[in-house]
PDB file of C-alpha atoms and ligand atoms in Angstrom:
ATOM      1  CA  MET Q   3      -0.402  -1.662 -30.988  1.00 45.00           C
ATOM      2  CA  SER Q   4      -2.890   1.210 -31.498  1.00 45.00           C
ATOM      3  CA  ASP Q   5      -6.490   1.260 -30.769  1.00 52.00           C
ATOM      4  CA  ASP Q   6      -9.106   4.029 -29.966  1.00 55.00           C
ATOM      5  CA  ARG Q   7      -8.171   4.023 -26.245  1.00 58.00           C
ATOM      6  CA  SER Q   8      -4.551   4.126 -26.644  1.00 54.00           C
ATOM      7  CA  GLU Q   9      -4.607   6.960 -28.750  1.00 50.00           C
ATOM      8  CA  ALA Q  10      -6.744   8.887 -26.485  1.00 54.00           C
ATOM      9  CA  VAL Q  11      -4.351   8.295 -23.748  1.00 53.00           C
ATOM     10  CA  SER Q  12      -2.519  11.742 -24.065  1.00 54.00           C
ATOM     11  CA  GLU Q  13      -5.540  13.444 -23.628  1.00 55.00           C
ATOM     12  CA  ARG Q  14      -6.504  11.805 -20.210  1.00 64.00           C
ATOM     13  CA  HIS Q  15      -3.360  12.445 -18.444  1.00 75.00           C
ATOM     14  CA  GLU Q  16      -5.013  15.196 -16.402  1.00 77.00           C
ATOM     15  CA  LEU Q  17      -8.024  12.985 -15.712  1.00 85.00           C
ATOM     16  CA  ASP Q  18      -8.392  10.636 -12.469  1.00 92.00           C
ATOM     17  CA  CYS Q  19      -6.625   7.576 -12.935  1.00 96.00           C
ATOM     18  CA  PRO Q  20      -8.927   4.697 -14.095  1.00 96.00           C
ATOM     19  CA  CYS Q  21      -7.485   2.692 -11.058  1.00 97.00           C
ATOM     20  CA  GLY Q  22      -9.809   4.813  -8.706  1.00 94.00           C
ATOM     21  CA  SER Q  23      -6.752   6.075  -6.566  1.00 93.00           C
ATOM     22  CA  GLY Q  24      -8.423   9.452  -6.799  1.00 92.00           C
ATOM     23  CA  ILE Q  25      -5.171  11.215  -8.336  1.00 93.00           C
ATOM     24  CA  SER Q  26      -4.680  12.013 -12.061  1.00 94.00           C
ATOM     25  CA  TYR Q  27      -3.460   9.512 -14.344  1.00 94.00           C
ATOM     26  CA  ALA Q  28      -0.154  11.439 -14.870  1.00 94.00           C
ATOM     27  CA  GLN Q  29       0.695  11.088 -11.205  1.00 94.00           C
ATOM     28  CA  CYS Q  30      -0.514   7.417 -10.776  1.00 96.00           C
ATOM     29  CA  CYS Q  31      -0.440   4.692 -13.239  1.00 97.00           C
ATOM     30  CA  LEU Q  32       1.070   6.466 -16.083  1.00 96.00           C
ATOM     31  CA  ASN Q  33       4.467   6.046 -14.462  1.00 97.00           C
ATOM     32  CA  PHE Q  34       4.407   2.388 -14.505  1.00 98.00           C
ATOM     33  CA  LEU Q  35       2.613   2.042 -17.678  1.00 97.00           C
ATOM     34  CA  SER Q  36       5.218   4.230 -19.532  1.00 96.00           C
ATOM     35  CA  GLY Q  37       8.243   2.418 -17.879  1.00 96.00           C
ATOM     36  CA  ARG Q  38       9.360   5.696 -15.947  1.00 96.00           C
ATOM     37  CA  ALA Q  39       8.954   3.913 -12.509  1.00 97.00           C
ATOM     38  CA  LYS Q  40       8.296   0.578 -10.884  1.00 97.00           C
ATOM     39  CA  PRO Q  41       5.541  -0.446  -8.655  1.00 98.00           C
ATOM     40  CA  SER Q  42       7.071  -0.319  -5.021  1.00 97.00           C
ATOM     41  CA  THR Q  43       3.910  -2.236  -3.472  1.00 98.00           C
ATOM     42  CA  ALA Q  44       1.771  -5.145  -4.696  1.00 98.00           C
ATOM     43  CA  GLU Q  45      -1.252  -2.931  -4.629  1.00 98.00           C
ATOM     44  CA  GLN Q  46       0.563  -0.192  -6.798  1.00 97.00           C
ATOM     45  CA  LEU Q  47       1.223  -3.331  -9.237  1.00 98.00           C
ATOM     46  CA  MET Q  48      -2.244  -4.404  -9.018  1.00 98.00           C
ATOM     47  CA  ARG Q  49      -3.722  -1.035  -9.696  1.00 98.00           C
ATOM     48  CA  SER Q  50      -1.388  -0.537 -12.653  1.00 98.00           C
ATOM     49  CA  ARG Q  51      -2.582  -3.845 -14.349  1.00 98.00           C
ATOM     50  CA  TYR Q  52      -6.242  -2.663 -13.849  1.00 97.00           C
ATOM     51  CA  THR Q  53      -5.371   0.481 -15.663  1.00 97.00           C
ATOM     52  CA  ALA Q  54      -3.380  -1.573 -18.363  1.00 97.00           C
ATOM     53  CA  PHE Q  55      -6.599  -3.707 -18.833  1.00 96.00           C
ATOM     54  CA  TYR Q  56      -8.386  -0.347 -19.188  1.00 96.00           C
ATOM     55  CA  PHE Q  57      -6.162   0.973 -21.840  1.00 95.00           C
ATOM     56  CA  ARG Q  58      -5.876  -2.533 -23.397  1.00 95.00           C
ATOM     57  CA  ASN Q  59      -1.950  -2.409 -22.756  1.00 96.00           C
ATOM     58  CA  THR Q  60      -1.291  -6.123 -23.260  1.00 97.00           C
ATOM     59  CA  ASP Q  61       2.401  -5.565 -23.211  1.00 97.00           C
ATOM     60  CA  TYR Q  62       2.410  -4.246 -19.754  1.00 98.00           C
ATOM     61  CA  LEU Q  63       0.063  -7.054 -18.605  1.00 98.00           C
ATOM     62  CA  PHE Q  64       2.422  -9.450 -20.238  1.00 98.00           C
ATOM     63  CA  GLY Q  65       5.597  -8.124 -18.701  1.00 98.00           C
ATOM     64  CA  THR Q  66       4.018  -7.970 -15.257  1.00 98.00           C
ATOM     65  CA  HIS Q  67       2.951 -11.476 -15.208  1.00 98.00           C
ATOM     66  CA  HIS Q  68       5.298 -13.846 -13.135  1.00 98.00           C
ATOM     67  CA  PRO Q  69       7.108 -16.111 -15.701  1.00 98.00           C
ATOM     68  CA  ASP Q  70       6.316 -19.165 -13.619  1.00 98.00           C
ATOM     69  CA  THR Q  71       2.729 -18.821 -14.054  1.00 97.00           C
ATOM     70  CA  ARG Q  72       2.840 -17.545 -17.847  1.00 97.00           C
ATOM     71  CA  SER Q  73       0.737 -19.998 -19.898  1.00 95.00           C
ATOM     72  CA  PRO Q  74       1.885 -20.404 -23.464  1.00 96.00           C
ATOM     73  CA  ARG Q  75      -1.585 -18.768 -24.411  1.00 97.00           C
ATOM     74  CA  LEU Q  76      -1.102 -15.798 -22.396  1.00 97.00           C
ATOM     75  CA  ARG Q  77      -0.799 -13.149 -24.763  1.00 97.00           C
ATOM     76  CA  LYS Q  78      -3.669 -14.419 -26.919  1.00 96.00           C
ATOM     77  CA  GLU Q  79      -5.831 -14.839 -23.816  1.00 96.00           C
ATOM     78  CA  LEU Q  80      -5.006 -11.114 -22.818  1.00 96.00           C
ATOM     79  CA  GLN Q  81      -5.915  -9.738 -26.163  1.00 95.00           C
ATOM     80  CA  SER Q  82      -9.041 -11.557 -26.196  1.00 93.00           C
ATOM     81  CA  VAL Q  83     -10.022 -10.029 -22.497  1.00 91.00           C
ATOM     82  CA  VAL Q  84      -8.858  -6.762 -23.345  1.00 92.00           C
ATOM     83  CA  HIS Q  85     -10.861  -6.446 -26.404  1.00 91.00           C
ATOM     84  CA  ASN Q  86     -14.227  -7.925 -25.292  1.00 91.00           C
ATOM     85  CA  ILE Q  87     -14.283  -5.950 -21.801  1.00 93.00           C
ATOM     86  CA  MET Q  88     -14.899  -2.173 -20.892  1.00 93.00           C
ATOM     87  CA  TRP Q  89     -13.682  -1.641 -17.279  1.00 94.00           C
ATOM     88  CA  ARG Q  90     -15.803   0.440 -15.187  1.00 95.00           C
ATOM     89  CA  SER Q  91     -14.560   0.484 -11.888  1.00 95.00           C
ATOM     90  CA  LEU Q  92     -11.941  -1.010  -9.247  1.00 97.00           C
ATOM     91  CA  ASN Q  93     -12.395  -1.436  -5.456  1.00 96.00           C
ATOM     92  CA  VAL Q  94      -9.405  -2.800  -3.332  1.00 97.00           C
ATOM     93  CA  LEU Q  95     -10.903  -4.655  -0.649  1.00 97.00           C
ATOM     94  CA  ALA Q  96      -7.826  -5.700   1.459  1.00 98.00           C
ATOM     95  CA  VAL Q  97      -3.990  -6.053   1.133  1.00 98.00           C
ATOM     96  CA  VAL Q  98      -1.738  -8.560   2.999  1.00 98.00           C
ATOM     97  CA  LYS Q  99       1.902  -7.902   2.824  1.00 98.00           C
ATOM     98  CA  GLY Q 100       3.070  -6.756  -0.452  1.00 98.00           C
ATOM     99  CA  THR Q 101       4.881  -3.900   1.058  1.00 98.00           C
ATOM    100  CA  LYS Q 102       8.368  -2.330  -0.132  1.00 96.00           C
ATOM    101  CA  ASP Q 103      10.054  -4.876   2.301  1.00 97.00           C
ATOM    102  CA  ASP Q 104       8.041  -8.199   1.305  1.00 98.00           C
ATOM    103  CA  LYS Q 105       8.791 -10.610  -1.026  1.00 98.00           C
ATOM    104  CA  ASN Q 106       5.150 -11.800  -1.422  1.00 98.00           C
ATOM    105  CA  GLY Q 107       1.577 -10.039  -1.329  1.00 98.00           C
ATOM    106  CA  LYS Q 108      -2.162 -10.615  -1.654  1.00 98.00           C
ATOM    107  CA  VAL Q 109      -4.721  -8.089  -2.903  1.00 98.00           C
ATOM    108  CA  GLU Q 110      -8.381  -8.535  -2.615  1.00 98.00           C
ATOM    109  CA  PHE Q 111     -10.491  -6.626  -5.005  1.00 98.00           C
ATOM    110  CA  GLU Q 112     -13.511  -6.316  -6.835  1.00 97.00           C
ATOM    111  CA  CYS Q 113     -14.399  -4.553 -10.185  1.00 96.00           C
ATOM    112  CA  THR Q 114     -17.087  -4.118 -12.526  1.00 97.00           C
ATOM    113  CA  TYR Q 115     -16.972  -4.131 -16.304  1.00 96.00           C
ATOM    114  CA  HIS Q 116     -19.387  -4.276 -19.536  1.00 95.00           C
ATOM    115  CA  GLN Q 117     -19.485  -7.123 -21.930  1.00 93.00           C
ATOM    116  CA  ASP Q 118     -21.827  -7.353 -24.574  1.00 91.00           C
ATOM    117  CA  GLY Q 119     -23.738  -4.526 -23.388  1.00 91.00           C
ATOM    118  CA  GLU Q 120     -24.163  -5.895 -19.821  1.00 96.00           C
ATOM    119  CA  LEU Q 121     -22.796  -5.136 -16.451  1.00 96.00           C
ATOM    120  CA  HIS Q 122     -20.635  -7.719 -14.698  1.00 97.00           C
ATOM    121  CA  GLU Q 123     -18.945  -7.952 -11.461  1.00 97.00           C
ATOM    122  CA  PHE Q 124     -15.491  -9.671 -10.975  1.00 96.00           C
ATOM    123  CA  TYR Q 125     -13.907 -10.546  -7.684  1.00 97.00           C
ATOM    124  CA  GLU Q 126     -10.379 -11.917  -7.159  1.00 97.00           C
ATOM    125  CA  LYS Q 127      -7.705 -12.553  -4.540  1.00 98.00           C
ATOM    126  CA  SER Q 128      -4.725 -12.174  -6.479  1.00 98.00           C
ATOM    127  CA  ARG Q 129      -1.100 -13.364  -5.314  1.00 98.00           C
ATOM    128  CA  PHE Q 130       1.881 -11.316  -6.326  1.00 98.00           C
ATOM    129  CA  LYS Q 131       5.669 -12.290  -5.941  1.00 98.00           C
ATOM    130  CA  ARG Q 132       8.803 -10.342  -6.551  1.00 98.00           C
ATOM    131  CA  TYR Q 133      10.771 -11.737  -9.724  1.00 98.00           C
ATOM    132  CA  LYS Q 134      14.393 -10.103 -10.085  1.00 97.00           C
ATOM    133  CA  GLY Q 135      13.422  -7.432  -7.516  1.00 97.00           C
ATOM    134  CA  ASP Q 136      10.015  -6.536  -9.407  1.00 98.00           C
ATOM    135  CA  TRP Q 137       6.522  -7.025  -8.264  1.00 98.00           C
ATOM    136  CA  LYS Q 138       4.659  -9.538 -10.526  1.00 98.00           C
ATOM    137  CA  TYR Q 139       1.391 -10.856 -10.681  1.00 98.00           C
ATOM    138  CA  TYR Q 140       1.464 -14.572  -9.780  1.00 98.00           C
ATOM    139  CA  ASP Q 141      -2.140 -16.160  -9.922  1.00 98.00           C
ATOM    140  CA  ASP Q 142      -5.568 -15.723  -8.644  1.00 97.00           C
ATOM    141  CA  ARG Q 143      -5.467 -18.246  -5.702  1.00 96.00           C
ATOM    142  CA  GLY Q 144      -4.809 -15.903  -3.005  1.00 92.00           C
TER     143      GLY Q 144
HETATM  144 ZN1   ZN M 210      -3.828   4.311 -11.108  1.00 73.82          ZN
END
């Protein structure tokens, strides 16, 4: 899939990562979105999924969604969301478990986005679980 944002990715590597970590995209979420590395914590996965939303990478979003909670319409829903929303900022508020040694974790966050020319806020407490050893997004009922 190609669109204006993914084609511009190569020029963005040295810029700050969209996830707000304060380090460059090349040193941060690019490692996960490119498949070079896997997130070792739930927070890393959450941040990389935000960056995937930012760059409209629905394959990564689908692949990091836990199979137990993937709805049959998930791909279509993701495509609709990524193409209607321009993400602006991410702020991680709290993390419960989700470390290298855990099997479950929760990440509470807020973000802002533009839709139809208006600025919106979004808040969620996400649950994450490991599946075959890798962190996956489970649901928003944290
Ligand atoms: Zn990042």
